[in-house]
Amino acid sequence: MIVGAGERPTLPQAARRLDDRPEIWPDEVRVSVETLNLDAASYRQLRESYAGSALRQAVLDIVGERGKMQNPVTGSGGMLIGTVDEVGPQSPLGLRPGDRVATLVSLSLTPLRITDGLARWDGEDERVPAQGHAILFGRSIAATLPDDLDPELALMVMDVCGAPALVDRVVREHRARAGEPPAVLVLGGAGKSGSLSLAAARRAGAGHLTAVVPVQAEADLLRGTGLADDVVLADARDPLGLLEAVEAAHGPADVTVVCVDVPGCEHPSILVTRDGGTIIYFSMATSFSAAALGAEGLAADVRMLVGNGYTPGHAALALDLLRSDASVRALFEGRLAPRAD
């Protein structure tokens, strides 16, 4: 997987550079790229560091140097949609040439080559129109795009589908263990992963649902959806401020889900979680050493889970939430509206 003489072979995520040539091995699939979707933490970091053509060039430089889209600061990538070009005879993915697919594995481990210079991307959105190709390995994950949804809408949902699936599992586990519905708190509740997590928690049998958002506009937007019982306006990076705001609402949670795309939420999330509770860190901005050491320093008996982006059936669950919950669908479609102007 590595390009470069004298380097020891390693897995694609850890590799400095991937082989981005279009030729495939027998168990691989080549996809013609249509749209990249940069993950939120990576896009925020790039947007804060570059603007306009410099932002476009930064992405091109990363892909050109690494053979994949792996932000060197955040370590994360995103995902893509495209059309299957060629399928190796030993591929286990069940794809056929002509299938329109969304990749459900990170761009940080997907061989990628861009051929159009990202000429159609203005840098104003994490959705990046692109031409080129990507290679899926035998252990990659991809889903055929549903016929009833706008492809970019489906892409947004699939980009974060690991979050609601894991929340669903944790809420059901807590109910079975404790014998009562858990109180769930979602930091970043108005975002893509946050809103889906709220909907998943409700459907899985959660008790009180509290959403934390950073600005009034997001609070107003979320309050009109009914996805949360309480919407709290607070900075998720401010430990005491967040704790005070949450206590003034429903109080600490049994399950806390961190969906924000900024660092510094590790200790606050611990403070707002009850002893014996669970924190799901579904953010690439999380410092897992800060989370572990923070729990130790605060003498907090909490279980901390890394949202790894994959749970069996995650894409189907997230798409079903979108189809069945009008409030979730409205939030997601609202994100597409600027693109249509």
PDB file of C-alpha atoms in Angstrom, residues 59-181:
ATOM      1  CA  VAL A  59      -6.783  19.676  -0.648  1.00  0.00           C
ATOM      2  CA  LEU A  60      -5.135  18.964  -3.999  1.00  0.00           C
ATOM      3  CA  ASP A  61      -1.708  18.973  -2.336  1.00  0.00           C
ATOM      4  CA  ILE A  62      -2.820  16.531   0.358  1.00  0.00           C
ATOM      5  CA  VAL A  63      -4.302  14.104  -2.164  1.00  0.00           C
ATOM      6  CA  GLY A  64      -1.336  14.501  -4.526  1.00  0.00           C
ATOM      7  CA  GLU A  65       1.241  13.874  -1.811  1.00  0.00           C
ATOM      8  CA  ARG A  66      -0.554  11.075   0.036  1.00  0.00           C
ATOM      9  CA  GLY A  67      -2.601   9.322  -2.648  1.00  0.00           C
ATOM     10  CA  LYS A  68      -5.587   9.750  -0.307  1.00  0.00           C
ATOM     11  CA  MET A  69      -7.479  12.559   1.414  1.00  0.00           C
ATOM     12  CA  GLN A  70      -6.023  12.477   4.915  1.00  0.00           C
ATOM     13  CA  ASN A  71      -5.766  15.838   6.642  1.00  0.00           C
ATOM     14  CA  PRO A  72      -2.284  15.847   8.239  1.00  0.00           C
ATOM     15  CA  VAL A  73      -3.562  17.907  11.185  1.00  0.00           C
ATOM     16  CA  THR A  74      -6.755  16.031  12.089  1.00  0.00           C
ATOM     17  CA  GLY A  75      -5.782  12.678  10.578  1.00  0.00           C
ATOM     18  CA  SER A  76      -9.295  12.357   9.142  1.00  0.00           C
ATOM     19  CA  GLY A  77     -10.761  12.396   5.653  1.00  0.00           C
ATOM     20  CA  GLY A  78     -14.430  11.970   4.794  1.00  0.00           C
ATOM     21  CA  MET A  79     -16.127   9.832   2.148  1.00  0.00           C
ATOM     22  CA  LEU A  80     -17.260   9.988  -1.482  1.00  0.00           C
ATOM     23  CA  ILE A  81     -19.927   9.086  -3.996  1.00  0.00           C
ATOM     24  CA  GLY A  82     -19.259   7.856  -7.507  1.00  0.00           C
ATOM     25  CA  THR A  83     -19.933   5.193 -10.101  1.00  0.00           C
ATOM     26  CA  VAL A  84     -18.302   1.784 -10.187  1.00  0.00           C
ATOM     27  CA  ASP A  85     -15.967   1.478 -13.189  1.00  0.00           C
ATOM     28  CA  GLU A  86     -14.387  -1.928 -12.742  1.00  0.00           C
ATOM     29  CA  VAL A  87     -14.799  -4.822 -10.328  1.00  0.00           C
ATOM     30  CA  GLY A  88     -12.084  -7.366  -9.699  1.00  0.00           C
ATOM     31  CA  PRO A  89     -13.145 -11.028 -10.094  1.00  0.00           C
ATOM     32  CA  GLN A  90     -12.460 -11.743  -6.406  1.00  0.00           C
ATOM     33  CA  SER A  91     -14.135  -8.655  -4.926  1.00  0.00           C
ATOM     34  CA  PRO A  92     -16.468  -9.573  -2.027  1.00  0.00           C
ATOM     35  CA  LEU A  93     -18.336  -6.232  -2.053  1.00  0.00           C
ATOM     36  CA  GLY A  94     -21.193  -7.313  -4.341  1.00  0.00           C
ATOM     37  CA  LEU A  95     -20.833  -4.269  -6.614  1.00  0.00           C
ATOM     38  CA  ARG A  96     -21.258  -4.148 -10.383  1.00  0.00           C
ATOM     39  CA  PRO A  97     -19.997  -1.720 -13.029  1.00  0.00           C
ATOM     40  CA  GLY A  98     -22.454   1.152 -13.320  1.00  0.00           C
ATOM     41  CA  ASP A  99     -23.585   1.060  -9.661  1.00  0.00           C
ATOM     42  CA  ARG A 100     -23.712   4.503  -8.041  1.00  0.00           C
ATOM     43  CA  VAL A 101     -22.244   4.086  -4.581  1.00  0.00           C
ATOM     44  CA  ALA A 102     -21.269   5.890  -1.430  1.00  0.00           C
ATOM     45  CA  THR A 103     -18.133   4.680   0.293  1.00  0.00           C
ATOM     46  CA  LEU A 104     -18.642   3.955   3.977  1.00  0.00           C
ATOM     47  CA  VAL A 105     -14.949   3.953   4.819  1.00  0.00           C
ATOM     48  CA  SER A 106     -12.813   7.020   5.380  1.00  0.00           C
ATOM     49  CA  LEU A 107     -11.008   8.835   2.600  1.00  0.00           C
ATOM     50  CA  SER A 108      -8.010   8.697   4.936  1.00  0.00           C
ATOM     51  CA  LEU A 109      -7.511   5.061   3.893  1.00  0.00           C
ATOM     52  CA  THR A 110      -8.958   5.126   0.352  1.00  0.00           C
ATOM     53  CA  PRO A 111      -6.574   5.409  -2.609  1.00  0.00           C
ATOM     54  CA  LEU A 112      -7.647   8.530  -4.488  1.00  0.00           C
ATOM     55  CA  ARG A 113      -6.541  10.518  -7.537  1.00  0.00           C
ATOM     56  CA  ILE A 114      -8.143  13.808  -8.580  1.00  0.00           C
ATOM     57  CA  THR A 115      -7.968  14.776 -12.266  1.00  0.00           C
ATOM     58  CA  ASP A 116      -9.998  18.007 -12.587  1.00  0.00           C
ATOM     59  CA  GLY A 117      -8.120  20.260 -10.184  1.00  0.00           C
ATOM     60  CA  LEU A 118     -11.367  20.615  -8.164  1.00  0.00           C
ATOM     61  CA  ALA A 119     -12.273  23.390 -10.582  1.00  0.00           C
ATOM     62  CA  ARG A 120     -15.982  23.317  -9.636  1.00  0.00           C
ATOM     63  CA  TRP A 121     -15.396  23.671  -5.883  1.00  0.00           C
ATOM     64  CA  ASP A 122     -15.621  27.139  -4.331  1.00  0.00           C
ATOM     65  CA  GLY A 123     -14.466  25.993  -0.892  1.00  0.00           C
ATOM     66  CA  GLU A 124     -17.690  27.155   0.770  1.00  0.00           C
ATOM     67  CA  ASP A 125     -18.949  23.682   1.583  1.00  0.00           C
ATOM     68  CA  GLU A 126     -17.521  20.359   2.719  1.00  0.00           C
ATOM     69  CA  ARG A 127     -19.181  18.759  -0.326  1.00  0.00           C
ATOM     70  CA  VAL A 128     -16.566  18.850  -3.071  1.00  0.00           C
ATOM     71  CA  PRO A 129     -17.487  18.216  -6.733  1.00  0.00           C
ATOM     72  CA  ALA A 130     -14.577  16.271  -8.180  1.00  0.00           C
ATOM     73  CA  GLN A 131     -13.429  14.040 -11.006  1.00  0.00           C
ATOM     74  CA  GLY A 132     -10.961  11.234 -10.633  1.00  0.00           C
ATOM     75  CA  HIS A 133     -10.947   7.700  -9.315  1.00  0.00           C
ATOM     76  CA  ALA A 134     -10.820   5.857  -6.000  1.00  0.00           C
ATOM     77  CA  ILE A 135      -9.967   2.248  -5.162  1.00  0.00           C
ATOM     78  CA  LEU A 136     -11.950   0.109  -2.739  1.00  0.00           C
ATOM     79  CA  PHE A 137     -10.216  -2.820  -1.076  1.00  0.00           C
ATOM     80  CA  GLY A 138     -11.716  -6.199  -0.381  1.00  0.00           C
ATOM     81  CA  ARG A 139     -12.401  -5.115   3.226  1.00  0.00           C
ATOM     82  CA  SER A 140     -13.848  -1.734   2.286  1.00  0.00           C
ATOM     83  CA  ILE A 141     -17.514  -0.890   2.810  1.00  0.00           C
ATOM     84  CA  ALA A 142     -19.768   0.724   0.216  1.00  0.00           C
ATOM     85  CA  ALA A 143     -23.500   1.109  -0.256  1.00  0.00           C
ATOM     86  CA  THR A 144     -25.501   1.521  -3.439  1.00  0.00           C
ATOM     87  CA  LEU A 145     -27.217   4.909  -3.455  1.00  0.00           C
ATOM     88  CA  PRO A 146     -30.993   4.659  -2.902  1.00  0.00           C
ATOM     89  CA  ASP A 147     -33.208   5.640  -5.823  1.00  0.00           C
ATOM     90  CA  ASP A 148     -35.628   7.676  -3.685  1.00  0.00           C
ATOM     91  CA  LEU A 149     -33.127  10.201  -2.290  1.00  0.00           C
ATOM     92  CA  ASP A 150     -31.031  12.987  -3.769  1.00  0.00           C
ATOM     93  CA  PRO A 151     -27.487  11.530  -4.009  1.00  0.00           C
ATOM     94  CA  GLU A 152     -25.968  14.377  -2.005  1.00  0.00           C
ATOM     95  CA  LEU A 153     -28.646  13.986   0.661  1.00  0.00           C
ATOM     96  CA  ALA A 154     -27.835  10.290   0.899  1.00  0.00           C
ATOM     97  CA  LEU A 155     -24.125  11.133   1.048  1.00  0.00           C
ATOM     98  CA  MET A 156     -24.632  13.458   4.007  1.00  0.00           C
ATOM     99  CA  VAL A 157     -26.550  10.775   5.881  1.00  0.00           C
ATOM    100  CA  MET A 158     -24.095   7.995   5.112  1.00  0.00           C
ATOM    101  CA  ASP A 159     -21.177  10.216   6.101  1.00  0.00           C
ATOM    102  CA  VAL A 160     -22.335  10.116   9.740  1.00  0.00           C
ATOM    103  CA  CYS A 161     -24.353   6.892   9.802  1.00  0.00           C
ATOM    104  CA  GLY A 162     -22.061   5.319  12.375  1.00  0.00           C
ATOM    105  CA  ALA A 163     -23.267   7.762  15.047  1.00  0.00           C
ATOM    106  CA  PRO A 164     -26.991   6.905  15.191  1.00  0.00           C
ATOM    107  CA  ALA A 165     -26.265   3.181  14.902  1.00  0.00           C
ATOM    108  CA  LEU A 166     -23.942   3.236  17.901  1.00  0.00           C
ATOM    109  CA  VAL A 167     -26.326   5.443  19.883  1.00  0.00           C
ATOM    110  CA  ASP A 168     -29.133   2.988  19.133  1.00  0.00           C
ATOM    111  CA  ARG A 169     -27.032   0.109  20.476  1.00  0.00           C
ATOM    112  CA  VAL A 170     -25.877   1.937  23.618  1.00  0.00           C
ATOM    113  CA  VAL A 171     -29.367   3.177  24.533  1.00  0.00           C
ATOM    114  CA  ARG A 172     -30.825  -0.312  24.158  1.00  0.00           C
ATOM    115  CA  GLU A 173     -27.979  -1.809  26.217  1.00  0.00           C
ATOM    116  CA  HIS A 174     -28.504   0.747  28.968  1.00  0.00           C
ATOM    117  CA  ARG A 175     -32.252   0.091  29.094  1.00  0.00           C
ATOM    118  CA  ALA A 176     -31.642  -3.653  29.361  1.00  0.00           C
ATOM    119  CA  ARG A 177     -29.015  -3.225  32.076  1.00  0.00           C
ATOM    120  CA  ALA A 178     -30.657  -0.522  34.196  1.00  0.00           C
ATOM    121  CA  GLY A 179     -34.268  -1.452  33.570  1.00  0.00           C
ATOM    122  CA  GLU A 180     -35.253   2.119  32.751  1.00  0.00           C
ATOM    123  CA  PRO A 181     -34.920   4.573  29.859  1.00  0.00           C
TER     124      PRO A 181
END
